[in-house]
């Protein structure tokens, strides 16, 4: 999966260098950077809080193939949408579709526990 992400990132870089993407390079160089610096701070969800088991997150999200695929698609879509006048409207609909699938009770992070307060995060490999 890491190889596939690297290949996809190279495609984005090649397109930006050749004038694709309306001549604009990606704002974020990697999906990891986009998740860390844009998605997580911009769209926080209460994960692991007592009584709130609706949302699940894994601090090692890159170890979940489904999450990498969905987050990479969201990142590429975001990079494209940010360049269009109303592009974010469609992208937000995609985000609204994918967040419950990623963070929901049946999502790839369902068995993982984030680190909260003094407790350690726990990653569980997908079955």
PDB file of C-alpha atoms in Angstrom:
ATOM      1  CA  UNK A   1       0.000   0.000   0.000  1.00  0.00           C
ATOM      2  CA  UNK A   2       2.876   2.368   0.765  1.00  0.00           C
ATOM      3  CA  UNK A   3       4.226   1.781  -2.731  1.00  0.00           C
ATOM      4  CA  UNK A   4       0.824   2.564  -4.257  1.00  0.00           C
ATOM      5  CA  UNK A   5       0.542   5.814  -2.303  1.00  0.00           C
ATOM      6  CA  UNK A   6       4.065   6.790  -3.413  1.00  0.00           C
ATOM      7  CA  UNK A   7       3.150   6.066  -7.037  1.00  0.00           C
ATOM      8  CA  UNK A   8      -0.024   8.148  -6.785  1.00  0.00           C
ATOM      9  CA  UNK A   9       1.911  10.999  -5.208  1.00  0.00           C
ATOM     10  CA  UNK A  10       4.426  10.828  -8.065  1.00  0.00           C
ATOM     11  CA  UNK A  11       1.587  11.078 -10.585  1.00  0.00           C
ATOM     12  CA  UNK A  12       0.349  14.237  -8.842  1.00  0.00           C
ATOM     13  CA  UNK A  13       3.868  15.704  -8.827  1.00  0.00           C
ATOM     14  CA  UNK A  14       4.379  14.827 -12.517  1.00  0.00           C
ATOM     15  CA  UNK A  15       1.083  16.446 -13.488  1.00  0.00           C
ATOM     16  CA  UNK A  16       1.915  19.603 -11.550  1.00  0.00           C
ATOM     17  CA  UNK A  17       5.356  19.776 -13.189  1.00  0.00           C
ATOM     18  CA  UNK A  18       3.875  19.342 -16.676  1.00  0.00           C
ATOM     19  CA  UNK A  19       1.257  22.034 -16.220  1.00  0.00           C
ATOM     20  CA  UNK A  20      -1.594  19.707 -15.254  1.00  0.00           C
ATOM     21  CA  UNK A  21      -3.875  20.665 -12.422  1.00  0.00           C
ATOM     22  CA  UNK A  22      -4.397  24.125 -13.890  1.00  0.00           C
ATOM     23  CA  UNK A  23      -0.696  24.860 -13.417  1.00  0.00           C
ATOM     24  CA  UNK A  24      -0.947  24.779  -9.643  1.00  0.00           C
ATOM     25  CA  UNK A  25       1.172  22.425  -7.565  1.00  0.00           C
ATOM     26  CA  UNK A  26      -0.584  20.573  -4.756  1.00  0.00           C
ATOM     27  CA  UNK A  27      -0.889  22.623  -1.577  1.00  0.00           C
ATOM     28  CA  UNK A  28       0.019  19.538   0.483  1.00  0.00           C
ATOM     29  CA  UNK A  29       2.889  17.336  -0.661  1.00  0.00           C
ATOM     30  CA  UNK A  30       1.540  14.067   0.780  1.00  0.00           C
ATOM     31  CA  UNK A  31      -1.692  12.575   2.028  1.00  0.00           C
ATOM     32  CA  UNK A  32      -0.073  12.310   5.469  1.00  0.00           C
ATOM     33  CA  UNK A  33       0.561  16.064   5.517  1.00  0.00           C
ATOM     34  CA  UNK A  34      -2.993  16.790   4.341  1.00  0.00           C
ATOM     35  CA  UNK A  35      -4.550  14.547   7.005  1.00  0.00           C
ATOM     36  CA  UNK A  36      -2.348  15.970   9.787  1.00  0.00           C
ATOM     37  CA  UNK A  37      -2.461  19.661   8.861  1.00  0.00           C
ATOM     38  CA  UNK A  38      -5.860  20.074   7.213  1.00  0.00           C
ATOM     39  CA  UNK A  39      -8.343  17.270   7.777  1.00  0.00           C
ATOM     40  CA  UNK A  40      -7.835  16.476  11.467  1.00  0.00           C
ATOM     41  CA  UNK A  41      -7.724  20.077  12.716  1.00  0.00           C
ATOM     42  CA  UNK A  42     -10.387  21.288  10.286  1.00  0.00           C
ATOM     43  CA  UNK A  43     -12.954  18.545  10.870  1.00  0.00           C
ATOM     44  CA  UNK A  44     -12.531  17.362  14.469  1.00  0.00           C
ATOM     45  CA  UNK A  45     -14.806  14.644  15.769  1.00  0.00           C
ATOM     46  CA  UNK A  46     -15.197  13.446  19.371  1.00  0.00           C
ATOM     47  CA  UNK A  47     -13.490  10.060  19.318  1.00  0.00           C
ATOM     48  CA  UNK A  48     -13.176   7.703  22.242  1.00  0.00           C
ATOM     49  CA  UNK A  49     -15.023   9.955  24.686  1.00  0.00           C
ATOM     50  CA  UNK A  50     -17.174   8.313  27.327  1.00  0.00           C
ATOM     51  CA  UNK A  51     -20.665   7.784  25.989  1.00  0.00           C
ATOM     52  CA  UNK A  52     -19.635   8.815  22.464  1.00  0.00           C
ATOM     53  CA  UNK A  53     -18.740   5.696  20.538  1.00  0.00           C
ATOM     54  CA  UNK A  54     -20.072   7.015  17.231  1.00  0.00           C
ATOM     55  CA  UNK A  55     -16.627   7.959  15.896  1.00  0.00           C
ATOM     56  CA  UNK A  56     -13.462   5.843  15.842  1.00  0.00           C
ATOM     57  CA  UNK A  57      -9.945   6.926  14.866  1.00  0.00           C
ATOM     58  CA  UNK A  58      -6.570   5.233  14.675  1.00  0.00           C
ATOM     59  CA  UNK A  59      -3.420   7.247  15.216  1.00  0.00           C
ATOM     60  CA  UNK A  60      -1.771   4.774  12.816  1.00  0.00           C
ATOM     61  CA  UNK A  61      -4.386   5.288  10.118  1.00  0.00           C
ATOM     62  CA  UNK A  62      -1.820   4.591   7.359  1.00  0.00           C
ATOM     63  CA  UNK A  63      -1.788   0.931   8.456  1.00  0.00           C
ATOM     64  CA  UNK A  64      -5.413   0.516   7.282  1.00  0.00           C
ATOM     65  CA  UNK A  65      -5.607  -0.001   3.510  1.00  0.00           C
ATOM     66  CA  UNK A  66      -9.213   1.183   3.267  1.00  0.00           C
ATOM     67  CA  UNK A  67      -8.388   4.370   5.157  1.00  0.00           C
ATOM     68  CA  UNK A  68      -5.371   5.091   2.948  1.00  0.00           C
ATOM     69  CA  UNK A  69      -7.476   4.618  -0.177  1.00  0.00           C
ATOM     70  CA  UNK A  70     -10.342   6.819   1.027  1.00  0.00           C
ATOM     71  CA  UNK A  71      -8.135   9.533   2.522  1.00  0.00           C
ATOM     72  CA  UNK A  72      -5.947   9.668  -0.585  1.00  0.00           C
ATOM     73  CA  UNK A  73      -9.040  10.027  -2.773  1.00  0.00           C
ATOM     74  CA  UNK A  74     -10.341  12.788  -0.492  1.00  0.00           C
ATOM     75  CA  UNK A  75      -6.971  14.553  -0.608  1.00  0.00           C
ATOM     76  CA  UNK A  76      -6.813  14.431  -4.425  1.00  0.00           C
ATOM     77  CA  UNK A  77     -10.405  15.616  -4.639  1.00  0.00           C
ATOM     78  CA  UNK A  78      -9.674  18.443  -2.211  1.00  0.00           C
ATOM     79  CA  UNK A  79      -6.582  19.540  -4.173  1.00  0.00           C
ATOM     80  CA  UNK A  80      -8.709  19.713  -7.322  1.00  0.00           C
ATOM     81  CA  UNK A  81     -11.739  21.306  -5.644  1.00  0.00           C
ATOM     82  CA  UNK A  82      -9.767  24.098  -3.989  1.00  0.00           C
ATOM     83  CA  UNK A  83      -8.883  25.464  -7.439  1.00  0.00           C
ATOM     84  CA  UNK A  84     -12.503  25.804  -8.573  1.00  0.00           C
ATOM     85  CA  UNK A  85     -14.875  28.587  -7.561  1.00  0.00           C
ATOM     86  CA  UNK A  86     -17.527  26.234  -6.152  1.00  0.00           C
ATOM     87  CA  UNK A  87     -15.470  23.057  -6.069  1.00  0.00           C
ATOM     88  CA  UNK A  88     -15.618  22.694  -2.316  1.00  0.00           C
ATOM     89  CA  UNK A  89     -19.384  22.180  -2.405  1.00  0.00           C
ATOM     90  CA  UNK A  90     -18.994  18.857  -4.192  1.00  0.00           C
ATOM     91  CA  UNK A  91     -15.950  17.929  -2.145  1.00  0.00           C
ATOM     92  CA  UNK A  92     -17.832  18.498   1.117  1.00  0.00           C
ATOM     93  CA  UNK A  93     -20.536  16.103  -0.082  1.00  0.00           C
ATOM     94  CA  UNK A  94     -17.807  13.513  -0.672  1.00  0.00           C
ATOM     95  CA  UNK A  95     -16.357  14.165   2.784  1.00  0.00           C
ATOM     96  CA  UNK A  96     -19.816  13.817   4.350  1.00  0.00           C
ATOM     97  CA  UNK A  97     -20.135  10.461   2.599  1.00  0.00           C
ATOM     98  CA  UNK A  98     -16.694   9.106   3.535  1.00  0.00           C
ATOM     99  CA  UNK A  99     -16.301  10.279   7.155  1.00  0.00           C
ATOM    100  CA  UNK A 100     -19.034   8.005   8.539  1.00  0.00           C
ATOM    101  CA  UNK A 101     -17.571   5.095   6.577  1.00  0.00           C
ATOM    102  CA  UNK A 102     -14.069   5.782   7.905  1.00  0.00           C
ATOM    103  CA  UNK A 103     -14.905   6.758  11.470  1.00  0.00           C
ATOM    104  CA  UNK A 104     -18.126   4.816  12.010  1.00  0.00           C
ATOM    105  CA  UNK A 105     -18.748   1.691  14.082  1.00  0.00           C
ATOM    106  CA  UNK A 106     -18.179  -0.588  11.064  1.00  0.00           C
ATOM    107  CA  UNK A 107     -15.229   1.392   9.656  1.00  0.00           C
ATOM    108  CA  UNK A 108     -11.586   0.369   9.470  1.00  0.00           C
ATOM    109  CA  UNK A 109     -10.790   1.941  12.868  1.00  0.00           C
ATOM    110  CA  UNK A 110     -13.545   0.135  14.793  1.00  0.00           C
ATOM    111  CA  UNK A 111     -11.103  -1.892  16.920  1.00  0.00           C
ATOM    112  CA  UNK A 112      -8.552   0.880  17.481  1.00  0.00           C
ATOM    113  CA  UNK A 113      -8.445   3.203  20.479  1.00  0.00           C
ATOM    114  CA  UNK A 114      -6.977   6.726  20.333  1.00  0.00           C
ATOM    115  CA  UNK A 115      -4.704   7.987  23.077  1.00  0.00           C
ATOM    116  CA  UNK A 116      -6.790  10.177  25.377  1.00  0.00           C
ATOM    117  CA  UNK A 117      -5.402  11.944  28.439  1.00  0.00           C
ATOM    118  CA  UNK A 118      -2.835   9.533  29.905  1.00  0.00           C
ATOM    119  CA  UNK A 119      -4.046   6.389  28.157  1.00  0.00           C
ATOM    120  CA  UNK A 120      -2.003   4.910  25.319  1.00  0.00           C
ATOM    121  CA  UNK A 121      -3.369   4.599  21.801  1.00  0.00           C
ATOM    122  CA  UNK A 122      -4.035   1.068  20.568  1.00  0.00           C
ATOM    123  CA  UNK A 123      -3.852   0.017  16.935  1.00  0.00           C
ATOM    124  CA  UNK A 124      -5.476  -3.224  15.859  1.00  0.00           C
ATOM    125  CA  UNK A 125      -4.616  -4.595  12.437  1.00  0.00           C
ATOM    126  CA  UNK A 126      -7.665  -5.051  10.251  1.00  0.00           C
ATOM    127  CA  UNK A 127      -8.961  -8.601  10.005  1.00  0.00           C
TER     128      UNK A 127
END
